[in-house]
Amino acid sequence: MGAPLTARGNAPKQDRSRATRRRLLQSAVACLAERGWAGSTVAVVAEHAGVTRGAAQHHFPTREDLFTAAVEYVAEERSAVLRDLPRPAGVREAVEAIVGLYTGELFRAALQLWVAASNEPQLAPRVTALEARIGRETHRMAVRLLGADESVPGVRETVQGLLDMARGLGLANLLTDDSARRERVVAQWAAVVEAALRG
């Protein structure tokens, strides 16, 4: 039987290690969203996280290790956001919530990972698999938020079209503030979705 942990035992050290790792992953996501793949080196992420480069390399020996872990972190964070969305009062609110998923920092970081994965063979398989999982979860979440019955002809395709449209609005938002046009598009899509749900 091992000795009990003291105030100077392993638990606090492990807690600090976990906190440092989490800070590095959050910083990797923020750097990807702000600077893109090319500007997101281990040194840049370490500085952003407020740790030494050596500490960063202790947790993630290579850049690929860091950003592969960041892929998984982004996927988990996006999944948590999806799971925690409350059921909205109506279709318009549901459409707004879905579009909102594609206009924040997590989507910006995910997009940078997609671009990086197209050129980085170490990232591509993980990003592809995680995006497939997120895509399925997003579709399920949209069905739940809308209260949609996919056995009704056209409803599944309408939900998928809504998600494709939301992703497109998120892409447009990367370059410029697209909020005015987005509001008009959301209103129109809410009407389309509502009509499809009524069958």
PDB file of C-alpha atoms in Angstrom:
ATOM      1  CA  MET A   1       0.000   0.000   0.000  1.00  0.00           C
ATOM      2  CA  GLY A   2       1.483   3.358  -1.039  1.00  0.00           C
ATOM      3  CA  ALA A   3       2.085   6.349   1.191  1.00  0.00           C
ATOM      4  CA  PRO A   4      -0.682   8.989   1.297  1.00  0.00           C
ATOM      5  CA  LEU A   5      -0.168  12.058  -0.826  1.00  0.00           C
ATOM      6  CA  THR A   6       0.970  15.125   1.064  1.00  0.00           C
ATOM      7  CA  ALA A   7       0.577  18.783   0.152  1.00  0.00           C
ATOM      8  CA  ARG A   8       3.826  18.364  -1.740  1.00  0.00           C
ATOM      9  CA  GLY A   9       2.828  15.028  -3.284  1.00  0.00           C
ATOM     10  CA  ASN A  10       1.982  14.097  -6.848  1.00  0.00           C
ATOM     11  CA  ALA A  11      -1.602  15.357  -7.045  1.00  0.00           C
ATOM     12  CA  PRO A  12      -0.765  19.095  -7.107  1.00  0.00           C
ATOM     13  CA  LYS A  13       2.054  18.463  -9.600  1.00  0.00           C
ATOM     14  CA  GLN A  14      -0.329  16.475 -11.806  1.00  0.00           C
ATOM     15  CA  ASP A  15      -2.934  19.247 -11.508  1.00  0.00           C
ATOM     16  CA  ARG A  16      -0.348  21.831 -12.579  1.00  0.00           C
ATOM     17  CA  SER A  17       0.718  19.614 -15.462  1.00  0.00           C
ATOM     18  CA  ARG A  18      -2.900  19.190 -16.626  1.00  0.00           C
ATOM     19  CA  ALA A  19      -3.489  22.952 -16.319  1.00  0.00           C
ATOM     20  CA  THR A  20      -0.347  23.686 -18.368  1.00  0.00           C
ATOM     21  CA  ARG A  21      -1.400  21.188 -21.029  1.00  0.00           C
ATOM     22  CA  ARG A  22      -4.886  22.699 -21.226  1.00  0.00           C
ATOM     23  CA  ARG A  23      -3.446  26.228 -21.454  1.00  0.00           C
ATOM     24  CA  LEU A  24      -1.186  25.120 -24.319  1.00  0.00           C
ATOM     25  CA  LEU A  25      -4.112  23.557 -26.186  1.00  0.00           C
ATOM     26  CA  GLN A  26      -6.266  26.660 -25.682  1.00  0.00           C
ATOM     27  CA  SER A  27      -3.385  28.806 -26.901  1.00  0.00           C
ATOM     28  CA  ALA A  28      -2.830  26.555 -29.909  1.00  0.00           C
ATOM     29  CA  VAL A  29      -6.494  27.033 -30.853  1.00  0.00           C
ATOM     30  CA  ALA A  30      -6.323  30.799 -30.313  1.00  0.00           C
ATOM     31  CA  CYS A  31      -3.102  31.090 -32.337  1.00  0.00           C
ATOM     32  CA  LEU A  32      -4.558  29.031 -35.183  1.00  0.00           C
ATOM     33  CA  ALA A  33      -7.649  31.253 -35.238  1.00  0.00           C
ATOM     34  CA  GLU A  34      -5.603  34.476 -35.098  1.00  0.00           C
ATOM     35  CA  ARG A  35      -2.430  33.626 -37.044  1.00  0.00           C
ATOM     36  CA  GLY A  36      -3.203  30.564 -39.132  1.00  0.00           C
ATOM     37  CA  TRP A  37      -1.036  27.469 -39.475  1.00  0.00           C
ATOM     38  CA  ALA A  38       2.054  29.260 -40.802  1.00  0.00           C
ATOM     39  CA  GLY A  39       2.160  31.680 -37.860  1.00  0.00           C
ATOM     40  CA  SER A  40       1.471  29.106 -35.165  1.00  0.00           C
ATOM     41  CA  THR A  41       4.800  27.620 -34.108  1.00  0.00           C
ATOM     42  CA  VAL A  42       5.454  25.886 -30.789  1.00  0.00           C
ATOM     43  CA  ALA A  43       7.368  28.975 -29.617  1.00  0.00           C
ATOM     44  CA  VAL A  44       4.442  31.281 -30.478  1.00  0.00           C
ATOM     45  CA  VAL A  45       1.958  29.005 -28.711  1.00  0.00           C
ATOM     46  CA  ALA A  46       4.216  28.699 -25.643  1.00  0.00           C
ATOM     47  CA  GLU A  47       4.554  32.483 -25.399  1.00  0.00           C
ATOM     48  CA  HIS A  48       0.787  32.914 -25.768  1.00  0.00           C
ATOM     49  CA  ALA A  49       0.232  30.320 -23.016  1.00  0.00           C
ATOM     50  CA  GLY A  50       2.761  31.998 -20.731  1.00  0.00           C
ATOM     51  CA  VAL A  51       5.040  28.959 -20.490  1.00  0.00           C
ATOM     52  CA  THR A  52       8.558  28.281 -21.641  1.00  0.00           C
ATOM     53  CA  ARG A  53       9.214  26.568 -24.937  1.00  0.00           C
ATOM     54  CA  GLY A  54      10.829  23.737 -22.948  1.00  0.00           C
ATOM     55  CA  ALA A  55       7.635  23.256 -20.937  1.00  0.00           C
ATOM     56  CA  ALA A  56       5.627  23.186 -24.166  1.00  0.00           C
ATOM     57  CA  GLN A  57       7.970  20.593 -25.665  1.00  0.00           C
ATOM     58  CA  HIS A  58       7.758  18.508 -22.496  1.00  0.00           C
ATOM     59  CA  HIS A  59       4.015  18.104 -23.186  1.00  0.00           C
ATOM     60  CA  PHE A  60       4.241  18.125 -26.988  1.00  0.00           C
ATOM     61  CA  PRO A  61       7.698  17.176 -28.341  1.00  0.00           C
ATOM     62  CA  THR A  62       6.906  18.284 -31.914  1.00  0.00           C
ATOM     63  CA  ARG A  63       4.691  20.817 -33.638  1.00  0.00           C
ATOM     64  CA  GLU A  64       2.678  17.960 -35.141  1.00  0.00           C
ATOM     65  CA  ASP A  65       2.111  16.500 -31.636  1.00  0.00           C
ATOM     66  CA  LEU A  66       0.855  19.879 -30.399  1.00  0.00           C
ATOM     67  CA  PHE A  67      -1.517  20.513 -33.265  1.00  0.00           C
ATOM     68  CA  THR A  68      -2.723  16.931 -33.482  1.00  0.00           C
ATOM     69  CA  ALA A  69      -3.718  17.289 -29.819  1.00  0.00           C
ATOM     70  CA  ALA A  70      -5.253  20.672 -30.697  1.00  0.00           C
ATOM     71  CA  VAL A  71      -7.388  18.935 -33.357  1.00  0.00           C
ATOM     72  CA  GLU A  72      -8.750  16.609 -30.690  1.00  0.00           C
ATOM     73  CA  TYR A  73      -9.245  19.492 -28.251  1.00  0.00           C
ATOM     74  CA  VAL A  74     -11.168  21.540 -30.842  1.00  0.00           C
ATOM     75  CA  ALA A  75     -13.342  18.521 -31.636  1.00  0.00           C
ATOM     76  CA  GLU A  76     -14.124  17.976 -27.941  1.00  0.00           C
ATOM     77  CA  GLU A  77     -14.854  21.649 -27.327  1.00  0.00           C
ATOM     78  CA  ARG A  78     -17.124  21.863 -30.373  1.00  0.00           C
ATOM     79  CA  SER A  79     -18.909  18.695 -29.259  1.00  0.00           C
ATOM     80  CA  ALA A  80     -19.415  20.184 -25.781  1.00  0.00           C
ATOM     81  CA  VAL A  81     -20.883  23.364 -27.287  1.00  0.00           C
ATOM     82  CA  LEU A  82     -23.281  21.260 -29.373  1.00  0.00           C
ATOM     83  CA  ARG A  83     -24.366  19.142 -26.397  1.00  0.00           C
ATOM     84  CA  ASP A  84     -24.949  22.194 -24.186  1.00  0.00           C
ATOM     85  CA  LEU A  85     -27.120  24.191 -26.587  1.00  0.00           C
ATOM     86  CA  PRO A  86     -30.571  24.640 -24.996  1.00  0.00           C
ATOM     87  CA  ARG A  87     -33.697  23.813 -26.984  1.00  0.00           C
ATOM     88  CA  PRO A  88     -34.750  27.186 -28.447  1.00  0.00           C
ATOM     89  CA  ALA A  89     -38.267  28.603 -28.396  1.00  0.00           C
ATOM     90  CA  GLY A  90     -38.781  28.500 -32.154  1.00  0.00           C
ATOM     91  CA  VAL A  91     -37.303  27.687 -35.555  1.00  0.00           C
ATOM     92  CA  ARG A  92     -35.774  31.155 -36.026  1.00  0.00           C
ATOM     93  CA  GLU A  93     -33.909  30.872 -32.713  1.00  0.00           C
ATOM     94  CA  ALA A  94     -32.739  27.350 -33.621  1.00  0.00           C
ATOM     95  CA  VAL A  95     -31.408  28.535 -36.985  1.00  0.00           C
ATOM     96  CA  GLU A  96     -29.623  31.445 -35.261  1.00  0.00           C
ATOM     97  CA  ALA A  97     -28.040  29.053 -32.724  1.00  0.00           C
ATOM     98  CA  ILE A  98     -26.830  26.738 -35.504  1.00  0.00           C
ATOM     99  CA  VAL A  99     -25.374  29.616 -37.521  1.00  0.00           C
ATOM    100  CA  GLY A 100     -23.711  30.897 -34.332  1.00  0.00           C
ATOM    101  CA  LEU A 101     -21.666  27.698 -34.125  1.00  0.00           C
ATOM    102  CA  TYR A 102     -19.905  28.707 -37.342  1.00  0.00           C
ATOM    103  CA  THR A 103     -18.980  32.290 -36.452  1.00  0.00           C
ATOM    104  CA  GLY A 104     -16.817  31.828 -33.341  1.00  0.00           C
ATOM    105  CA  GLU A 105     -13.185  31.101 -32.530  1.00  0.00           C
ATOM    106  CA  LEU A 106     -13.604  27.312 -32.493  1.00  0.00           C
ATOM    107  CA  PHE A 107     -14.832  27.319 -36.096  1.00  0.00           C
ATOM    108  CA  ARG A 108     -12.005  29.662 -37.146  1.00  0.00           C
ATOM    109  CA  ALA A 109      -9.469  27.326 -35.526  1.00  0.00           C
ATOM    110  CA  ALA A 110     -11.104  24.276 -37.079  1.00  0.00           C
ATOM    111  CA  LEU A 111     -10.924  25.927 -40.492  1.00  0.00           C
ATOM    112  CA  GLN A 112      -7.183  26.559 -40.046  1.00  0.00           C
ATOM    113  CA  LEU A 113      -6.786  22.901 -39.133  1.00  0.00           C
ATOM    114  CA  TRP A 114      -8.649  21.866 -42.315  1.00  0.00           C
ATOM    115  CA  VAL A 115      -6.303  24.012 -44.403  1.00  0.00           C
ATOM    116  CA  ALA A 116      -3.228  22.687 -42.585  1.00  0.00           C
ATOM    117  CA  ALA A 117      -4.468  19.097 -42.940  1.00  0.00           C
ATOM    118  CA  SER A 118      -4.675  19.487 -46.705  1.00  0.00           C
ATOM    119  CA  ASN A 119      -0.877  20.016 -46.715  1.00  0.00           C
ATOM    120  CA  GLU A 120       0.244  18.091 -43.625  1.00  0.00           C
ATOM    121  CA  PRO A 121      -0.007  14.297 -43.959  1.00  0.00           C
ATOM    122  CA  GLN A 122       0.396  13.872 -40.174  1.00  0.00           C
ATOM    123  CA  LEU A 123      -2.791  15.878 -39.536  1.00  0.00           C
ATOM    124  CA  ALA A 124      -5.013  14.822 -42.445  1.00  0.00           C
ATOM    125  CA  PRO A 125      -6.317  11.450 -41.164  1.00  0.00           C
ATOM    126  CA  ARG A 126      -7.101  12.799 -37.693  1.00  0.00           C
ATOM    127  CA  VAL A 127      -8.790  15.961 -38.971  1.00  0.00           C
ATOM    128  CA  THR A 128     -10.849  13.978 -41.484  1.00  0.00           C
ATOM    129  CA  ALA A 129     -12.031  11.472 -38.874  1.00  0.00           C
ATOM    130  CA  LEU A 130     -12.805  14.123 -36.274  1.00  0.00           C
ATOM    131  CA  GLU A 131     -14.662  16.326 -38.754  1.00  0.00           C
ATOM    132  CA  ALA A 132     -16.784  13.344 -39.819  1.00  0.00           C
ATOM    133  CA  ARG A 133     -17.689  12.777 -36.166  1.00  0.00           C
ATOM    134  CA  ILE A 134     -18.428  16.473 -35.577  1.00  0.00           C
ATOM    135  CA  GLY A 135     -20.527  16.531 -38.748  1.00  0.00           C
ATOM    136  CA  ARG A 136     -22.679  13.667 -37.484  1.00  0.00           C
ATOM    137  CA  GLU A 137     -23.036  15.271 -34.039  1.00  0.00           C
ATOM    138  CA  THR A 138     -23.901  18.650 -35.564  1.00  0.00           C
ATOM    139  CA  HIS A 139     -26.599  17.061 -37.718  1.00  0.00           C
ATOM    140  CA  ARG A 140     -28.090  15.239 -34.700  1.00  0.00           C
ATOM    141  CA  MET A 141     -27.984  18.444 -32.660  1.00  0.00           C
ATOM    142  CA  ALA A 142     -29.709  20.407 -35.456  1.00  0.00           C
ATOM    143  CA  VAL A 143     -32.465  17.787 -35.663  1.00  0.00           C
ATOM    144  CA  ARG A 144     -32.938  18.033 -31.876  1.00  0.00           C
ATOM    145  CA  LEU A 145     -32.933  21.856 -31.821  1.00  0.00           C
ATOM    146  CA  LEU A 146     -35.445  22.028 -34.653  1.00  0.00           C
ATOM    147  CA  GLY A 147     -37.618  19.204 -33.354  1.00  0.00           C
ATOM    148  CA  ALA A 148     -37.354  17.795 -36.880  1.00  0.00           C
ATOM    149  CA  ASP A 149     -38.884  14.519 -38.029  1.00  0.00           C
ATOM    150  CA  GLU A 150     -36.505  13.183 -40.664  1.00  0.00           C
ATOM    151  CA  SER A 151     -39.015  10.569 -41.787  1.00  0.00           C
ATOM    152  CA  VAL A 152     -40.874  13.432 -43.516  1.00  0.00           C
ATOM    153  CA  PRO A 153     -39.658  13.690 -47.140  1.00  0.00           C
ATOM    154  CA  GLY A 154     -37.204  16.546 -47.664  1.00  0.00           C
ATOM    155  CA  VAL A 155     -36.602  17.286 -43.972  1.00  0.00           C
ATOM    156  CA  ARG A 156     -33.207  15.541 -43.762  1.00  0.00           C
ATOM    157  CA  GLU A 157     -31.994  17.389 -46.868  1.00  0.00           C
ATOM    158  CA  THR A 158     -33.299  20.694 -45.496  1.00  0.00           C
ATOM    159  CA  VAL A 159     -31.413  20.191 -42.223  1.00  0.00           C
ATOM    160  CA  GLN A 160     -28.224  19.331 -44.122  1.00  0.00           C
ATOM    161  CA  GLY A 161     -28.738  22.346 -46.392  1.00  0.00           C
ATOM    162  CA  LEU A 162     -29.092  24.527 -43.292  1.00  0.00           C
ATOM    163  CA  LEU A 163     -25.763  23.228 -41.959  1.00  0.00           C
ATOM    164  CA  ASP A 164     -24.054  23.788 -45.325  1.00  0.00           C
ATOM    165  CA  MET A 165     -25.479  27.321 -45.458  1.00  0.00           C
ATOM    166  CA  ALA A 166     -24.323  28.018 -41.878  1.00  0.00           C
ATOM    167  CA  ARG A 167     -20.794  26.851 -42.753  1.00  0.00           C
ATOM    168  CA  GLY A 168     -20.805  29.169 -45.771  1.00  0.00           C
ATOM    169  CA  LEU A 169     -21.875  32.122 -43.618  1.00  0.00           C
ATOM    170  CA  GLY A 170     -19.068  31.257 -41.209  1.00  0.00           C
ATOM    171  CA  LEU A 171     -16.557  31.325 -44.070  1.00  0.00           C
ATOM    172  CA  ALA A 172     -17.874  34.683 -45.304  1.00  0.00           C
ATOM    173  CA  ASN A 173     -17.529  36.041 -41.767  1.00  0.00           C
ATOM    174  CA  LEU A 174     -13.787  35.273 -41.759  1.00  0.00           C
ATOM    175  CA  LEU A 175     -13.061  38.045 -44.233  1.00  0.00           C
ATOM    176  CA  THR A 176     -15.487  40.747 -43.183  1.00  0.00           C
ATOM    177  CA  ASP A 177     -18.282  41.477 -40.724  1.00  0.00           C
ATOM    178  CA  ASP A 178     -21.135  39.784 -42.508  1.00  0.00           C
ATOM    179  CA  SER A 179     -23.740  40.240 -39.760  1.00  0.00           C
ATOM    180  CA  ALA A 180     -26.258  42.382 -41.715  1.00  0.00           C
ATOM    181  CA  ARG A 181     -26.446  39.992 -44.666  1.00  0.00           C
ATOM    182  CA  ARG A 182     -26.320  37.012 -42.315  1.00  0.00           C
ATOM    183  CA  GLU A 183     -29.402  38.273 -40.471  1.00  0.00           C
ATOM    184  CA  ARG A 184     -31.407  38.428 -43.729  1.00  0.00           C
ATOM    185  CA  VAL A 185     -30.208  34.980 -44.818  1.00  0.00           C
ATOM    186  CA  VAL A 186     -31.046  33.486 -41.408  1.00  0.00           C
ATOM    187  CA  ALA A 187     -34.573  34.925 -41.601  1.00  0.00           C
ATOM    188  CA  GLN A 188     -35.084  33.422 -45.065  1.00  0.00           C
ATOM    189  CA  TRP A 189     -33.665  30.033 -44.060  1.00  0.00           C
ATOM    190  CA  ALA A 190     -35.837  29.958 -40.958  1.00  0.00           C
ATOM    191  CA  ALA A 191     -38.885  30.332 -43.230  1.00  0.00           C
ATOM    192  CA  VAL A 192     -37.606  27.563 -45.538  1.00  0.00           C
ATOM    193  CA  VAL A 193     -36.940  25.219 -42.610  1.00  0.00           C
ATOM    194  CA  GLU A 194     -40.281  25.955 -40.984  1.00  0.00           C
ATOM    195  CA  ALA A 195     -42.112  25.164 -44.244  1.00  0.00           C
ATOM    196  CA  ALA A 196     -40.187  21.884 -44.607  1.00  0.00           C
ATOM    197  CA  LEU A 197     -40.922  20.882 -40.999  1.00  0.00           C
ATOM    198  CA  ARG A 198     -44.619  21.447 -41.546  1.00  0.00           C
ATOM    199  CA  GLY A 199     -44.387  18.996 -44.480  1.00  0.00           C
TER     200      GLY A 199
END
